[in-house]
Amino acid sequence: MILFFEKFGPVEQALIGTLFTWGVTALGASLVFFFKSINKTILNGMLGFAAGVMIAASFWSLLSPAITMAEELGQIAFLTAAIGFLGGGAFLYLVDKLLPHLHMGLETSQAEGVKTNWQRSVLLVLAITLHNIPEGLAVGVAFGAVAAGTGSSASLAGAIALAIGIGLQNFPEGAAVSIPLRREGFSRTKSFLYGQASGIVEPIAGVIGAFAVVKMQPILPYALAFAAGAMIYVVIEELIPEAQREEGGSKTDIATIGCMIGFTIMMILDVALG
């Protein structure tokens, strides 16, 4: 796999990696052709798994390399990491407040962001699309970091591991969009199309991220930390609350177990391959 990626430049690598993550989103969304509903306990586990992957990726694939690269570039490492990390969270906060979106299980009147008359289905898809912005950016920045050649802190294997990890957690996310839409009365085909559409933003964000860090190497540590902050914001603001929305015993325990498993798998991928 590494030999395959080595044939391409960083922007092309980022595009291939994020097309893969988008494809896995579509694969997860295709479950709607087999199931009309999804058990809330299973959904909790899926969301917890996605949260665990994103938490692990935020540190091993993004924040830790950002600190190392900042040191290599002669920057004040902790300050660079802090500025980038908080900047990523602030960016997602603004997008969350401005972009109209609606979380699963809520009434249309409870939509967040700027008030709009957009259809409920569009608002539902935008909620997941919001999650995918930092994921695509993270993959793009990771591939761009390899091309920047700032030292041993970034490797092509590590970037590939990140793309695989993001892809793994995109599978349940795709299902978590399409199946609830089916339950709300949409056709299987329309539910699938909406579900996979939530991942379109990843190749766009990935290419932008890779291009930016290749052209402006000094911002690379900030970009890595920025992506980490954005991903952690999504986990705390969206994924964990959604997974814990239904109170009581085993249903929320499954989300916690899913998070632990997701974290462990992403950690193994990054440490073993990176």
PDB file of C-alpha atoms in Angstrom:
ATOM      1  CA  MET A   1       0.000   0.000   0.000  1.00  0.00           C
ATOM      2  CA  ILE A   2       2.855   2.382   0.843  1.00  0.00           C
ATOM      3  CA  LEU A   3       4.451   1.714  -2.549  1.00  0.00           C
ATOM      4  CA  PHE A   4       1.163   2.620  -4.216  1.00  0.00           C
ATOM      5  CA  PHE A   5       0.919   5.961  -2.393  1.00  0.00           C
ATOM      6  CA  GLU A   6       4.570   6.789  -3.099  1.00  0.00           C
ATOM      7  CA  LYS A   7       3.709   7.108  -6.794  1.00  0.00           C
ATOM      8  CA  PHE A   8       1.721  10.285  -6.109  1.00  0.00           C
ATOM      9  CA  GLY A   9       2.319  13.759  -4.740  1.00  0.00           C
ATOM     10  CA  PRO A  10       0.932  14.849  -1.352  1.00  0.00           C
ATOM     11  CA  VAL A  11      -2.221  16.475  -2.702  1.00  0.00           C
ATOM     12  CA  GLU A  12      -3.006  13.407  -4.797  1.00  0.00           C
ATOM     13  CA  GLN A  13      -2.281  11.199  -1.778  1.00  0.00           C
ATOM     14  CA  ALA A  14      -4.675  13.253   0.322  1.00  0.00           C
ATOM     15  CA  LEU A  15      -7.318  12.981  -2.384  1.00  0.00           C
ATOM     16  CA  ILE A  16      -6.929   9.196  -2.595  1.00  0.00           C
ATOM     17  CA  GLY A  17      -7.010   8.856   1.191  1.00  0.00           C
ATOM     18  CA  THR A  18     -10.134  10.967   1.601  1.00  0.00           C
ATOM     19  CA  LEU A  19     -11.869   9.327  -1.353  1.00  0.00           C
ATOM     20  CA  PHE A  20     -11.328   6.100   0.585  1.00  0.00           C
ATOM     21  CA  THR A  21     -12.896   7.571   3.737  1.00  0.00           C
ATOM     22  CA  TRP A  22     -15.814   8.885   1.677  1.00  0.00           C
ATOM     23  CA  GLY A  23     -16.207   5.459   0.092  1.00  0.00           C
ATOM     24  CA  VAL A  24     -16.408   3.800   3.508  1.00  0.00           C
ATOM     25  CA  THR A  25     -19.071   6.349   4.476  1.00  0.00           C
ATOM     26  CA  ALA A  26     -21.045   5.262   1.419  1.00  0.00           C
ATOM     27  CA  LEU A  27     -20.508   1.607   2.352  1.00  0.00           C
ATOM     28  CA  GLY A  28     -21.960   2.254   5.785  1.00  0.00           C
ATOM     29  CA  ALA A  29     -24.858   4.175   4.275  1.00  0.00           C
ATOM     30  CA  SER A  30     -25.602   1.185   2.007  1.00  0.00           C
ATOM     31  CA  LEU A  31     -26.795  -0.772   5.058  1.00  0.00           C
ATOM     32  CA  VAL A  32     -30.081   1.062   4.568  1.00  0.00           C
ATOM     33  CA  PHE A  33     -30.823  -1.377   1.731  1.00  0.00           C
ATOM     34  CA  PHE A  34     -30.876  -4.189   4.301  1.00  0.00           C
ATOM     35  CA  PHE A  35     -32.271  -2.535   7.438  1.00  0.00           C
ATOM     36  CA  LYS A  36     -35.102  -0.075   7.939  1.00  0.00           C
ATOM     37  CA  SER A  37     -34.244   0.810  11.528  1.00  0.00           C
ATOM     38  CA  ILE A  38     -31.280   0.662  13.858  1.00  0.00           C
ATOM     39  CA  ASN A  39     -31.370  -0.296  17.515  1.00  0.00           C
ATOM     40  CA  LYS A  40     -30.503   2.679  19.739  1.00  0.00           C
ATOM     41  CA  THR A  41     -28.049   0.581  21.732  1.00  0.00           C
ATOM     42  CA  ILE A  42     -26.194  -0.388  18.541  1.00  0.00           C
ATOM     43  CA  LEU A  43     -26.216   3.240  17.395  1.00  0.00           C
ATOM     44  CA  ASN A  44     -24.765   4.281  20.758  1.00  0.00           C
ATOM     45  CA  GLY A  45     -21.968   1.762  20.299  1.00  0.00           C
ATOM     46  CA  MET A  46     -21.274   3.032  16.771  1.00  0.00           C
ATOM     47  CA  LEU A  47     -21.095   6.647  17.890  1.00  0.00           C
ATOM     48  CA  GLY A  48     -18.897   5.712  20.842  1.00  0.00           C
ATOM     49  CA  PHE A  49     -16.565   3.818  18.510  1.00  0.00           C
ATOM     50  CA  ALA A  50     -16.303   6.856  16.221  1.00  0.00           C
ATOM     51  CA  ALA A  51     -15.529   9.067  19.226  1.00  0.00           C
ATOM     52  CA  GLY A  52     -12.778   6.721  20.396  1.00  0.00           C
ATOM     53  CA  VAL A  53     -11.112   6.656  16.981  1.00  0.00           C
ATOM     54  CA  MET A  54     -11.197  10.437  16.738  1.00  0.00           C
ATOM     55  CA  ILE A  55      -9.749  10.946  20.231  1.00  0.00           C
ATOM     56  CA  ALA A  56      -6.839   8.571  19.566  1.00  0.00           C
ATOM     57  CA  ALA A  57      -6.181  10.031  16.108  1.00  0.00           C
ATOM     58  CA  SER A  58      -6.212  13.546  17.535  1.00  0.00           C
ATOM     59  CA  PHE A  59      -3.246  12.769  19.767  1.00  0.00           C
ATOM     60  CA  TRP A  60      -1.105  10.159  18.008  1.00  0.00           C
ATOM     61  CA  SER A  61      -1.647  11.308  14.426  1.00  0.00           C
ATOM     62  CA  LEU A  62      -1.980  15.058  14.924  1.00  0.00           C
ATOM     63  CA  LEU A  63      -1.144  16.688  18.254  1.00  0.00           C
ATOM     64  CA  SER A  64       1.991  14.708  19.106  1.00  0.00           C
ATOM     65  CA  PRO A  65       3.537  15.205  15.631  1.00  0.00           C
ATOM     66  CA  ALA A  66       2.584  18.899  15.828  1.00  0.00           C
ATOM     67  CA  ILE A  67       4.609  19.314  19.019  1.00  0.00           C
ATOM     68  CA  THR A  68       7.608  17.477  17.561  1.00  0.00           C
ATOM     69  CA  MET A  69       7.524  19.484  14.326  1.00  0.00           C
ATOM     70  CA  ALA A  70       7.213  22.770  16.209  1.00  0.00           C
ATOM     71  CA  GLU A  71      10.397  21.893  18.102  1.00  0.00           C
ATOM     72  CA  GLU A  72      12.174  20.974  14.858  1.00  0.00           C
ATOM     73  CA  LEU A  73      11.184  24.331  13.351  1.00  0.00           C
ATOM     74  CA  GLY A  74      12.458  26.222  16.385  1.00  0.00           C
ATOM     75  CA  GLN A  75       9.021  27.255  17.559  1.00  0.00           C
ATOM     76  CA  ILE A  76       7.791  27.283  21.160  1.00  0.00           C
ATOM     77  CA  ALA A  77       6.202  23.855  20.942  1.00  0.00           C
ATOM     78  CA  PHE A  78       3.599  24.084  23.682  1.00  0.00           C
ATOM     79  CA  LEU A  79       2.481  27.514  22.478  1.00  0.00           C
ATOM     80  CA  THR A  80       2.162  26.380  18.857  1.00  0.00           C
ATOM     81  CA  ALA A  81       0.168  23.327  19.900  1.00  0.00           C
ATOM     82  CA  ALA A  82      -2.093  25.345  22.191  1.00  0.00           C
ATOM     83  CA  ILE A  83      -2.810  28.038  19.591  1.00  0.00           C
ATOM     84  CA  GLY A  84      -3.542  25.497  16.868  1.00  0.00           C
ATOM     85  CA  PHE A  85      -5.631  23.253  19.106  1.00  0.00           C
ATOM     86  CA  LEU A  86      -7.798  26.070  20.451  1.00  0.00           C
ATOM     87  CA  GLY A  87      -8.041  27.557  16.964  1.00  0.00           C
ATOM     88  CA  GLY A  88      -9.488  24.296  15.637  1.00  0.00           C
ATOM     89  CA  GLY A  89     -12.064  24.240  18.402  1.00  0.00           C
ATOM     90  CA  ALA A  90     -12.963  27.898  17.825  1.00  0.00           C
ATOM     91  CA  PHE A  91     -13.397  27.275  14.094  1.00  0.00           C
ATOM     92  CA  LEU A  92     -15.809  24.382  14.683  1.00  0.00           C
ATOM     93  CA  TYR A  93     -17.642  26.450  17.296  1.00  0.00           C
ATOM     94  CA  LEU A  94     -18.274  29.186  14.723  1.00  0.00           C
ATOM     95  CA  VAL A  95     -19.314  26.711  12.050  1.00  0.00           C
ATOM     96  CA  ASP A  96     -21.618  25.008  14.557  1.00  0.00           C
ATOM     97  CA  LYS A  97     -23.284  28.331  15.342  1.00  0.00           C
ATOM     98  CA  LEU A  98     -23.606  29.451  11.732  1.00  0.00           C
ATOM     99  CA  LEU A  99     -24.281  26.298   9.680  1.00  0.00           C
ATOM    100  CA  PRO A 100     -27.926  25.197   9.928  1.00  0.00           C
ATOM    101  CA  HIS A 101     -28.100  21.556  11.068  1.00  0.00           C
ATOM    102  CA  LEU A 102     -30.298  19.166  12.998  1.00  0.00           C
ATOM    103  CA  HIS A 103     -29.318  16.191  15.129  1.00  0.00           C
ATOM    104  CA  MET A 104     -31.072  12.841  14.856  1.00  0.00           C
ATOM    105  CA  GLY A 105     -34.120  12.356  17.050  1.00  0.00           C
ATOM    106  CA  LEU A 106     -34.830  16.066  17.472  1.00  0.00           C
ATOM    107  CA  GLU A 107     -37.688  18.151  16.118  1.00  0.00           C
ATOM    108  CA  THR A 108     -37.040  20.511  13.206  1.00  0.00           C
ATOM    109  CA  SER A 109     -37.714  23.433  15.538  1.00  0.00           C
ATOM    110  CA  GLN A 110     -34.601  22.388  17.510  1.00  0.00           C
ATOM    111  CA  ALA A 111     -32.247  22.900  14.555  1.00  0.00           C
ATOM    112  CA  GLU A 112     -29.030  24.753  15.388  1.00  0.00           C
ATOM    113  CA  GLY A 113     -27.218  27.473  13.469  1.00  0.00           C
ATOM    114  CA  VAL A 114     -28.706  30.274  11.410  1.00  0.00           C
ATOM    115  CA  LYS A 115     -32.483  29.984  11.055  1.00  0.00           C
ATOM    116  CA  THR A 116     -33.545  28.616   7.692  1.00  0.00           C
ATOM    117  CA  ASN A 117     -36.432  26.993   5.837  1.00  0.00           C
ATOM    118  CA  TRP A 118     -34.275  24.154   4.520  1.00  0.00           C
ATOM    119  CA  GLN A 119     -35.826  20.693   4.484  1.00  0.00           C
ATOM    120  CA  ARG A 120     -35.400  18.451   7.501  1.00  0.00           C
ATOM    121  CA  SER A 121     -33.415  15.915   5.475  1.00  0.00           C
ATOM    122  CA  VAL A 122     -30.856  18.547   4.464  1.00  0.00           C
ATOM    123  CA  LEU A 123     -30.472  19.709   8.061  1.00  0.00           C
ATOM    124  CA  LEU A 124     -29.922  16.123   9.230  1.00  0.00           C
ATOM    125  CA  VAL A 125     -27.209  15.485   6.656  1.00  0.00           C
ATOM    126  CA  LEU A 126     -25.479  18.783   7.449  1.00  0.00           C
ATOM    127  CA  ALA A 127     -25.153  17.697  11.082  1.00  0.00           C
ATOM    128  CA  ILE A 128     -22.947  14.756  10.043  1.00  0.00           C
ATOM    129  CA  THR A 129     -21.221  16.789   7.337  1.00  0.00           C
ATOM    130  CA  LEU A 130     -20.070  19.112  10.099  1.00  0.00           C
ATOM    131  CA  HIS A 131     -18.260  16.131  11.691  1.00  0.00           C
ATOM    132  CA  ASN A 132     -16.496  15.280   8.461  1.00  0.00           C
ATOM    133  CA  ILE A 133     -14.797  18.642   7.918  1.00  0.00           C
ATOM    134  CA  PRO A 134     -12.056  18.109  10.530  1.00  0.00           C
ATOM    135  CA  GLU A 135     -11.702  14.445   9.536  1.00  0.00           C
ATOM    136  CA  GLY A 136     -10.925  15.301   5.917  1.00  0.00           C
ATOM    137  CA  LEU A 137      -8.669  18.149   7.004  1.00  0.00           C
ATOM    138  CA  ALA A 138      -6.766  15.838   9.349  1.00  0.00           C
ATOM    139  CA  VAL A 139      -6.042  13.296   6.609  1.00  0.00           C
ATOM    140  CA  GLY A 140      -4.967  16.012   4.168  1.00  0.00           C
ATOM    141  CA  VAL A 141      -2.657  17.692   6.662  1.00  0.00           C
ATOM    142  CA  ALA A 142      -1.130  14.318   7.585  1.00  0.00           C
ATOM    143  CA  PHE A 143      -0.167  13.582   3.974  1.00  0.00           C
ATOM    144  CA  GLY A 144       1.049  17.146   3.517  1.00  0.00           C
ATOM    145  CA  ALA A 145       3.259  16.778   6.587  1.00  0.00           C
ATOM    146  CA  VAL A 146       5.075  13.842   4.998  1.00  0.00           C
ATOM    147  CA  ALA A 147       5.870  15.881   1.894  1.00  0.00           C
ATOM    148  CA  ALA A 148       7.079  18.797   4.017  1.00  0.00           C
ATOM    149  CA  GLY A 149       9.869  16.531   5.271  1.00  0.00           C
ATOM    150  CA  THR A 150      10.307  18.170   8.655  1.00  0.00           C
ATOM    151  CA  GLY A 151      11.804  15.059  10.266  1.00  0.00           C
ATOM    152  CA  SER A 152      10.812  11.679  11.642  1.00  0.00           C
ATOM    153  CA  SER A 153       7.604  12.876  13.284  1.00  0.00           C
ATOM    154  CA  ALA A 154       5.570  12.375  10.101  1.00  0.00           C
ATOM    155  CA  SER A 155       5.540   9.236   7.980  1.00  0.00           C
ATOM    156  CA  LEU A 156       3.585   8.028   4.994  1.00  0.00           C
ATOM    157  CA  ALA A 157       2.612   4.904   6.915  1.00  0.00           C
ATOM    158  CA  GLY A 158       1.255   7.091   9.707  1.00  0.00           C
ATOM    159  CA  ALA A 159      -0.814   9.146   7.275  1.00  0.00           C
ATOM    160  CA  ILE A 160      -2.197   5.962   5.722  1.00  0.00           C
ATOM    161  CA  ALA A 161      -2.999   4.642   9.208  1.00  0.00           C
ATOM    162  CA  LEU A 162      -4.935   7.828   9.937  1.00  0.00           C
ATOM    163  CA  ALA A 163      -6.930   7.481   6.705  1.00  0.00           C
ATOM    164  CA  ILE A 164      -7.736   3.858   7.587  1.00  0.00           C
ATOM    165  CA  GLY A 165      -8.805   4.854  11.096  1.00  0.00           C
ATOM    166  CA  ILE A 166     -11.033   7.673   9.857  1.00  0.00           C
ATOM    167  CA  GLY A 167     -12.490   5.291   7.302  1.00  0.00           C
ATOM    168  CA  LEU A 168     -13.302   2.733  10.005  1.00  0.00           C
ATOM    169  CA  GLN A 169     -15.265   5.229  12.045  1.00  0.00           C
ATOM    170  CA  ASN A 170     -16.983   6.577   8.916  1.00  0.00           C
ATOM    171  CA  PHE A 171     -18.679   3.212   8.344  1.00  0.00           C
ATOM    172  CA  PRO A 172     -20.955   3.491  11.379  1.00  0.00           C
ATOM    173  CA  GLU A 173     -21.412   7.216  10.713  1.00  0.00           C
ATOM    174  CA  GLY A 174     -22.761   6.476   7.238  1.00  0.00           C
ATOM    175  CA  ALA A 175     -25.223   3.972   8.685  1.00  0.00           C
ATOM    176  CA  ALA A 176     -26.124   6.405  11.474  1.00  0.00           C
ATOM    177  CA  VAL A 177     -27.304   8.876   8.820  1.00  0.00           C
ATOM    178  CA  SER A 178     -29.025   6.706   6.222  1.00  0.00           C
ATOM    179  CA  ILE A 179     -30.934   4.279   8.455  1.00  0.00           C
ATOM    180  CA  PRO A 180     -32.609   6.946  10.632  1.00  0.00           C
ATOM    181  CA  LEU A 181     -33.605   8.783   7.434  1.00  0.00           C
ATOM    182  CA  ARG A 182     -35.224   5.569   6.215  1.00  0.00           C
ATOM    183  CA  ARG A 183     -37.089   5.287   9.496  1.00  0.00           C
ATOM    184  CA  GLU A 184     -38.394   8.807   8.995  1.00  0.00           C
ATOM    185  CA  GLY A 185     -40.031   7.797   5.724  1.00  0.00           C
ATOM    186  CA  PHE A 186     -37.430   8.368   3.021  1.00  0.00           C
ATOM    187  CA  SER A 187     -36.936   5.754   0.311  1.00  0.00           C
ATOM    188  CA  ARG A 188     -33.939   3.437   0.601  1.00  0.00           C
ATOM    189  CA  THR A 189     -32.247   5.054  -2.400  1.00  0.00           C
ATOM    190  CA  LYS A 190     -32.770   8.597  -1.149  1.00  0.00           C
ATOM    191  CA  SER A 191     -31.617   7.639   2.346  1.00  0.00           C
ATOM    192  CA  PHE A 192     -28.450   6.116   0.885  1.00  0.00           C
ATOM    193  CA  LEU A 193     -27.733   9.152  -1.286  1.00  0.00           C
ATOM    194  CA  TYR A 194     -28.132  11.513   1.641  1.00  0.00           C
ATOM    195  CA  GLY A 195     -26.026   9.258   3.859  1.00  0.00           C
ATOM    196  CA  GLN A 196     -23.069   9.054   1.503  1.00  0.00           C
ATOM    197  CA  ALA A 197     -23.370  12.748   0.654  1.00  0.00           C
ATOM    198  CA  SER A 198     -22.354  13.610   4.208  1.00  0.00           C
ATOM    199  CA  GLY A 199     -18.837  12.407   3.339  1.00  0.00           C
ATOM    200  CA  ILE A 200     -18.338  14.528   0.216  1.00  0.00           C
ATOM    201  CA  VAL A 201     -16.744  17.283   2.243  1.00  0.00           C
ATOM    202  CA  GLU A 202     -13.826  15.035   3.275  1.00  0.00           C
ATOM    203  CA  PRO A 203     -11.989  14.970  -0.112  1.00  0.00           C
ATOM    204  CA  ILE A 204     -12.503  18.734  -0.396  1.00  0.00           C
ATOM    205  CA  ALA A 205     -11.115  19.442   3.079  1.00  0.00           C
ATOM    206  CA  GLY A 206      -8.332  16.895   2.569  1.00  0.00           C
ATOM    207  CA  VAL A 207      -7.039  18.475  -0.640  1.00  0.00           C
ATOM    208  CA  ILE A 208      -7.203  21.968   0.889  1.00  0.00           C
ATOM    209  CA  GLY A 209      -5.317  20.803   3.968  1.00  0.00           C
ATOM    210  CA  ALA A 210      -2.545  19.063   2.022  1.00  0.00           C
ATOM    211  CA  PHE A 211      -2.103  21.940  -0.420  1.00  0.00           C
ATOM    212  CA  ALA A 212      -1.937  24.536   2.361  1.00  0.00           C
ATOM    213  CA  VAL A 213       0.757  22.819   4.436  1.00  0.00           C
ATOM    214  CA  VAL A 214       2.892  21.941   1.406  1.00  0.00           C
ATOM    215  CA  LYS A 215       2.903  25.565   0.266  1.00  0.00           C
ATOM    216  CA  MET A 216       3.327  27.073   3.743  1.00  0.00           C
ATOM    217  CA  GLN A 217       5.550  24.748   5.771  1.00  0.00           C
ATOM    218  CA  PRO A 218       5.815  26.966   8.905  1.00  0.00           C
ATOM    219  CA  ILE A 219       2.070  26.593   9.504  1.00  0.00           C
ATOM    220  CA  LEU A 220       2.281  22.791   9.501  1.00  0.00           C
ATOM    221  CA  PRO A 221       2.448  22.313  13.292  1.00  0.00           C
ATOM    222  CA  TYR A 222      -0.415  24.766  13.702  1.00  0.00           C
ATOM    223  CA  ALA A 223      -2.433  22.916  11.038  1.00  0.00           C
ATOM    224  CA  LEU A 224      -1.929  19.542  12.729  1.00  0.00           C
ATOM    225  CA  ALA A 225      -2.944  20.934  16.118  1.00  0.00           C
ATOM    226  CA  PHE A 226      -5.849  22.789  14.470  1.00  0.00           C
ATOM    227  CA  ALA A 227      -7.199  19.540  13.032  1.00  0.00           C
ATOM    228  CA  ALA A 228      -6.813  17.861  16.434  1.00  0.00           C
ATOM    229  CA  GLY A 229      -8.735  20.635  18.175  1.00  0.00           C
ATOM    230  CA  ALA A 230     -11.520  20.504  15.604  1.00  0.00           C
ATOM    231  CA  MET A 231     -11.866  16.734  16.001  1.00  0.00           C
ATOM    232  CA  ILE A 232     -11.944  16.886  19.800  1.00  0.00           C
ATOM    233  CA  TYR A 233     -14.591  19.611  19.590  1.00  0.00           C
ATOM    234  CA  VAL A 234     -16.783  17.322  17.481  1.00  0.00           C
ATOM    235  CA  VAL A 235     -16.310  14.435  19.915  1.00  0.00           C
ATOM    236  CA  ILE A 236     -17.259  16.457  22.991  1.00  0.00           C
ATOM    237  CA  GLU A 237     -19.948  18.612  21.415  1.00  0.00           C
ATOM    238  CA  GLU A 238     -21.677  16.047  19.224  1.00  0.00           C
ATOM    239  CA  LEU A 239     -20.668  12.390  19.341  1.00  0.00           C
ATOM    240  CA  ILE A 240     -20.500  11.674  23.074  1.00  0.00           C
ATOM    241  CA  PRO A 241     -23.720  13.575  23.983  1.00  0.00           C
ATOM    242  CA  GLU A 242     -25.560  11.844  21.143  1.00  0.00           C
ATOM    243  CA  ALA A 243     -24.289   8.427  22.243  1.00  0.00           C
ATOM    244  CA  GLN A 244     -25.379   9.137  25.827  1.00  0.00           C
ATOM    245  CA  ARG A 245     -28.703  10.748  24.941  1.00  0.00           C
ATOM    246  CA  GLU A 246     -30.780   7.759  26.098  1.00  0.00           C
ATOM    247  CA  GLU A 247     -30.353   7.487  29.828  1.00  0.00           C
ATOM    248  CA  GLY A 248     -29.820   4.337  31.772  1.00  0.00           C
ATOM    249  CA  GLY A 249     -27.613   1.312  32.300  1.00  0.00           C
ATOM    250  CA  SER A 250     -26.448  -0.855  29.459  1.00  0.00           C
ATOM    251  CA  LYS A 251     -27.477   1.460  26.611  1.00  0.00           C
ATOM    252  CA  THR A 252     -24.935   4.101  27.604  1.00  0.00           C
ATOM    253  CA  ASP A 253     -22.424   1.500  28.776  1.00  0.00           C
ATOM    254  CA  ILE A 254     -22.288   0.222  25.186  1.00  0.00           C
ATOM    255  CA  ALA A 255     -21.265   3.714  24.020  1.00  0.00           C
ATOM    256  CA  THR A 256     -18.456   3.765  26.569  1.00  0.00           C
ATOM    257  CA  ILE A 257     -17.253   0.302  25.542  1.00  0.00           C
ATOM    258  CA  GLY A 258     -17.440   1.328  21.874  1.00  0.00           C
ATOM    259  CA  CYS A 259     -15.325   4.391  22.628  1.00  0.00           C
ATOM    260  CA  MET A 260     -12.685   2.278  24.385  1.00  0.00           C
ATOM    261  CA  ILE A 261     -12.555  -0.172  21.473  1.00  0.00           C
ATOM    262  CA  GLY A 262     -12.351   2.603  18.879  1.00  0.00           C
ATOM    263  CA  PHE A 263      -9.552   4.333  20.802  1.00  0.00           C
ATOM    264  CA  THR A 264      -7.597   1.082  21.116  1.00  0.00           C
ATOM    265  CA  ILE A 265      -7.907   0.178  17.430  1.00  0.00           C
ATOM    266  CA  MET A 266      -6.806   3.631  16.278  1.00  0.00           C
ATOM    267  CA  MET A 267      -3.919   3.615  18.769  1.00  0.00           C
ATOM    268  CA  ILE A 268      -2.747   0.221  17.494  1.00  0.00           C
ATOM    269  CA  LEU A 269      -3.002   1.369  13.864  1.00  0.00           C
ATOM    270  CA  ASP A 270      -1.054   4.538  14.470  1.00  0.00           C
ATOM    271  CA  VAL A 271       1.664   3.061  16.695  1.00  0.00           C
ATOM    272  CA  ALA A 272       2.095  -0.099  14.594  1.00  0.00           C
ATOM    273  CA  LEU A 273       2.068   1.607  11.198  1.00  0.00           C
ATOM    274  CA  GLY A 274       3.261   5.101  12.096  1.00  0.00           C
TER     275      GLY A 274
END
